[in-house]
Amino acid sequence: MKLSELGPEFKTEVMSHKEAEGLNLCFACGTCTAGCPIHEIFYEYDPRKLAKMVKLGMREEVLASPYIWYCTTCRNCEQRCPQNVKFFDILNVLKNMAAKEGYAPHSWIEQTKQIMKNGIIFSITEELKEKRRALSLPALKYNGERAKKILKLTGIDKVKDQGKA
Amino acid sequence: MPAEKEKRIGVFICHCGKNIAGGLNIRDLVESSKQVKGVSFVAENKFSCSEDGQQDIQKAIHEQKLDRVVVAACSPSLHLMTFQRCGEKAGIEPQFVDLVDIRKWTMHGSPQKTNPEEAFEQSKSLIELAVKRMRLKRLIPMAEIKAEHSILVIGGGVAGLEAGLDLADKGYNVYIVERLPTIGGKMALLYKVFPTNDCAPCILAPKTAYANIHPHITLLTNSEVKSVSGHVGNFNVNILQNPRYVDLDKCTGCGECVEKCPIKVKDEVFSAGLGERKAIYIPYDQSIPKKAVIDAENCLYFQKGVCRLCEKQCPTDAINFDQKANSVEIKVGAIIAATGFDEYDPSPKSEYGYGRYSNVITQFQLARLLDIDGPTNGQLLRPSDGKEPKRIVMIQCVGSRDEKANPYCSNICCMYALKHAQIIKEMVLPKAEIFICFIDMRTVGKGFEEYYRRTRELGVLFIRARPSEIVQNTETKNLSMKVDDPEIGRLLKLDADLVVLSCATVPSSGTQELSQILGVKLDGYGFFKEMHPKLRPVETNVRGIYICGSAQGPKDIPDSIVQAKAAASCADSELRKSKIKIPQSLVRTSQLKKGDK
Ligand SMILES: Cc1cc2nc3c(=O)[nH]c(=O)nc-3n(C[C@H](O)[C@H](O)[C@H](O)COP(=O)(O)OP(=O)(O)OC[C@H]3O[C@@H](n4cnc5c(N)ncnc54)[C@H](O)[C@@H]3O)c2cc1C
Ligand code: SF4
Ligand code: SF4
């Protein structure tokens, strides 16, 4: 990997978002990584490493990484960070950038669509409806209209699907 | 009243090379200063403090017949004295020379640096104010007082002892006030000390023992400073001697009372909560003075009115249940605060479980466990079941370098972790596995890098990462944690029998109150603040009061000793002049007795 082929402006771009300002303060203690439940399963997902990759300007590799979408949003990383680096917020900046550049994963787009349609993340199947009838439970009345309005305001409906791009 | 003669004030604006000249328009500042009421002369200097600069100022004083001077340059704590001396040589009374700091607005790296326009405006108004001050200022008459040839040292740790002994050897009468029943501070409880692994009490003993018999030293243990008034050369100090309930002159330290006392309590201070002591106790074998003391809060007689077994047992009739707190008034010429540090209580870092998991301990506790004269006689046993730990994990920077606790580096923790790892490997449990989880290993000091190397040689393993949390097995009380080792790129699951936290060094409890009593400022972390971090490290904002050792900031023993000697030297420089010049007004205040205002 040649440093001269990487883009230092990537870091500047990320850090231009207020919530990512603390990135430079990371001193690589690894506390975030050790407490990350995703890292435990997918070694490739590593907050400490991601912080360094952004600093070095590894734009492609960071934004195209499928792992940045695996975060459980538990916020363990920033809870335990001794330098007050808000890694969870930095990750959101990265995900927004990735989405804009067409790296949003297919499953994620599908989930969004689902919410816009029904207002909930899982689909209401015939099987589910049948089960509820058998238990004499009222029929589900889901409507995604309100969620759709909100989500549209965020521009999420225009995010390109990586799977089909 | 006859009209006062108009003052002739000279203003000298310094470029400080490009430090000031690079950040604001000096020409404009010269012009605006000329307009200020009372100013008769304005000049600029490239470096006012240089020989040339000072000569220019002196020349202008003579030629322009100036009688007051304002220098606009850098910080008064750095250079006010320089310009006062410079003016004095040209015949101007030092009180009529003022220095204002305009460099802070312009110098690269200064926290107050601002844009040229703002810097100009701020500097302009600082100069205006200083000129006004000088124009209106009357001479404060100075008085010459005779300085007391005595010193108060607060804190009987290694720093306070060193400063006290230095001054006592120079002939000063030294009072050492220690709030515990024994002098010696933390060092007495460390077992061994890096980087030589000398026996700590053995190398401390020459100092404690000498302080005990020194003809010029008075030790006041179990005592606290209650109030201080006066000024350099002449401080009045009120000290409260808490009762020991044991007559110091009669007690021989035989310990017979201790043996008979039926009450056992946890020894929080001298065994770090890992051992027990009696209600009447002698802190440890090398205590100075080696005399018993009754802890009234736990004593049966004081709590329930019964027992007095110790009294019956004592062969010299030393026990005295009627002893009262004693108030002592002393006069001293200078004061040295050497109140040391406390180990940070890591309970707020709840992810590491200190206080909840019995096998998570601090390094100071480990030091007590390793001490052959400590609560376990040097056996390293886990608190939960008294078994020898097979795997020990140490975690560095707990509460240090942490924006959520103490942002600073505590300076000594890398070295004491290495020390304890060495002691365990070499002398206590050679088979134990030791892991040290660290962020940076800081071994700066003579012989320190070699010490790190030696620790690696002994097979201690280092992991450049920290765990996020510790989990305890509720049955076995074993501990486990995950650490991401960046060298091999794997997440390690570490199981440990014992975890030791290398906790931050924080100001000792009571520092805040003492700072109020002394009028000495604290820094942002609560340590005593020095006059200048580089150039005047042991002086304070109060003339005649000095600081040394870990009361000024985290420090090891060698650095504490160096500072102690520096503080002693400062006190000596001030007091060895037979007469001290101070403003007359202060003398009168100090001679008022408490109560009459
Ligand atoms: C676990 C551990 C291991 C260490 N190992 C080493 C080592 O191997 N080598 C090394 O060089 N350094 C070591 N250190 C550091 C060493 O302990 C300090 O450098 C040293 O103790 C500083 O001395 P001091 O006199 O400034 O403070 P202290 O030792 O803290 O002494 C201060 C004294 O002042 C007293 N006091 C406090 N407040 C008041 C008050 N208001 N009134 C009256 N008295 C008061 C205290 O009771 C105490 O006796 C270690 C520290 C720790 C925590
Ligand atoms: S915990 Fe904070 S300082 Fe440590 S590696 Fe993670 S982001 Fe960096
Ligand atoms: S009187 Fe108090 S100190 Fe003395 S033996 Fe009884 S309990 Fe112990």
Short mmCIF file of N, CA and C in Angstrom, two decimals, chain B residues 156-166 169 176 183-184 187 200-214 217 219 286 288 557 560-561 564-565:
data_model
loop_
_atom_site.label_atom_id
_atom_site.label_comp_id
_atom_site.label_asym_id
_atom_site.label_seq_id
_atom_site.Cartn_x
_atom_site.Cartn_y
_atom_site.Cartn_z
N GLY B 156 4.83 14.57 55.96
CA GLY B 156 6.08 13.89 56.32
C GLY B 156 6.40 12.72 55.42
N GLY B 157 6.10 12.85 54.13
CA GLY B 157 6.53 11.84 53.16
C GLY B 157 7.97 12.10 52.77
N VAL B 158 8.44 11.37 51.77
CA VAL B 158 9.85 11.48 51.43
C VAL B 158 10.20 12.90 50.99
N ALA B 159 9.28 13.58 50.31
CA ALA B 159 9.57 14.95 49.85
C ALA B 159 9.67 15.90 51.03
N GLY B 160 8.69 15.87 51.92
CA GLY B 160 8.70 16.76 53.06
C GLY B 160 9.91 16.51 53.96
N LEU B 161 10.25 15.23 54.13
CA LEU B 161 11.39 14.91 54.98
C LEU B 161 12.68 15.45 54.39
N GLU B 162 12.83 15.27 53.09
CA GLU B 162 14.06 15.72 52.43
C GLU B 162 14.22 17.23 52.57
N ALA B 163 13.12 17.96 52.30
CA ALA B 163 13.19 19.42 52.41
C ALA B 163 13.49 19.82 53.86
N GLY B 164 12.79 19.17 54.80
CA GLY B 164 12.98 19.49 56.21
C GLY B 164 14.40 19.22 56.68
N LEU B 165 14.95 18.09 56.25
CA LEU B 165 16.31 17.75 56.69
C LEU B 165 17.34 18.72 56.10
N ASP B 166 17.16 19.07 54.85
CA ASP B 166 18.08 20.02 54.22
C ASP B 166 18.13 21.32 55.01
N ASP B 169 19.60 20.96 58.53
CA ASP B 169 21.06 20.90 58.47
C ASP B 169 21.67 22.28 58.26
N ILE B 176 7.80 19.60 61.27
CA ILE B 176 7.18 18.76 60.25
C ILE B 176 5.82 18.30 60.78
N ILE B 183 5.51 9.33 60.32
CA ILE B 183 6.03 9.96 59.11
C ILE B 183 6.46 8.85 58.14
N GLY B 184 6.81 9.22 56.92
CA GLY B 184 7.29 8.23 55.95
C GLY B 184 6.50 8.23 54.65
N MET B 187 6.12 6.00 50.56
CA MET B 187 7.33 5.25 50.26
C MET B 187 7.57 4.14 51.28
N ALA B 200 12.47 -0.42 50.06
CA ALA B 200 12.00 0.95 50.26
C ALA B 200 12.16 1.45 51.70
N PRO B 201 11.66 0.67 52.69
CA PRO B 201 11.81 1.18 54.06
C PRO B 201 13.28 1.34 54.45
N CYS B 202 14.16 0.48 53.89
CA CYS B 202 15.58 0.58 54.27
C CYS B 202 16.20 1.87 53.78
N ILE B 203 15.86 2.27 52.53
CA ILE B 203 16.50 3.50 52.06
C ILE B 203 15.77 4.75 52.55
N LEU B 204 14.58 4.54 53.07
CA LEU B 204 13.86 5.68 53.65
C LEU B 204 14.31 5.91 55.10
N ALA B 205 14.66 4.81 55.77
CA ALA B 205 14.95 4.88 57.21
C ALA B 205 16.01 5.91 57.58
N PRO B 206 17.10 6.05 56.80
CA PRO B 206 18.08 7.07 57.19
C PRO B 206 17.44 8.45 57.32
N LYS B 207 16.43 8.71 56.50
CA LYS B 207 15.78 10.02 56.55
C LYS B 207 14.80 10.11 57.73
N THR B 208 13.96 9.08 57.88
CA THR B 208 12.98 9.15 58.97
C THR B 208 13.70 9.13 60.32
N ALA B 209 14.73 8.28 60.42
CA ALA B 209 15.43 8.16 61.70
C ALA B 209 16.17 9.45 62.03
N TYR B 210 16.78 10.06 61.02
CA TYR B 210 17.51 11.32 61.25
C TYR B 210 16.53 12.42 61.63
N ALA B 211 15.40 12.47 60.93
CA ALA B 211 14.40 13.50 61.26
C ALA B 211 13.94 13.34 62.70
N ASN B 212 13.88 12.10 63.16
CA ASN B 212 13.41 11.81 64.51
C ASN B 212 14.36 12.34 65.58
N ILE B 213 15.66 12.34 65.28
CA ILE B 213 16.61 12.75 66.33
C ILE B 213 17.26 14.09 66.03
N HIS B 214 16.93 14.69 64.89
CA HIS B 214 17.63 15.93 64.52
C HIS B 214 17.35 17.03 65.55
N ILE B 217 14.77 19.59 64.39
CA ILE B 217 13.47 19.20 63.83
C ILE B 217 12.48 18.83 64.94
N LEU B 219 8.90 16.99 65.24
CA LEU B 219 7.90 16.21 64.50
C LEU B 219 6.55 16.35 65.19
N GLN B 286 8.72 0.04 61.25
CA GLN B 286 9.64 1.19 61.16
C GLN B 286 8.93 2.53 61.36
N ILE B 288 7.84 5.99 62.61
CA ILE B 288 8.52 7.02 63.39
C ILE B 288 7.48 8.07 63.73
N ILE B 557 10.09 8.98 43.20
CA ILE B 557 10.88 9.42 44.35
C ILE B 557 12.07 10.31 43.92
N SER B 560 10.83 13.67 43.29
CA SER B 560 10.34 14.30 44.52
C SER B 560 11.50 14.86 45.33
N ILE B 561 12.58 14.09 45.37
CA ILE B 561 13.76 14.53 46.13
C ILE B 561 14.34 15.80 45.50
N ALA B 564 12.22 18.65 46.40
CA ALA B 564 12.32 18.96 47.83
C ALA B 564 13.56 19.82 48.08
N LYS B 565 14.65 19.43 47.43
CA LYS B 565 15.89 20.19 47.61
C LYS B 565 15.74 21.60 47.01
#
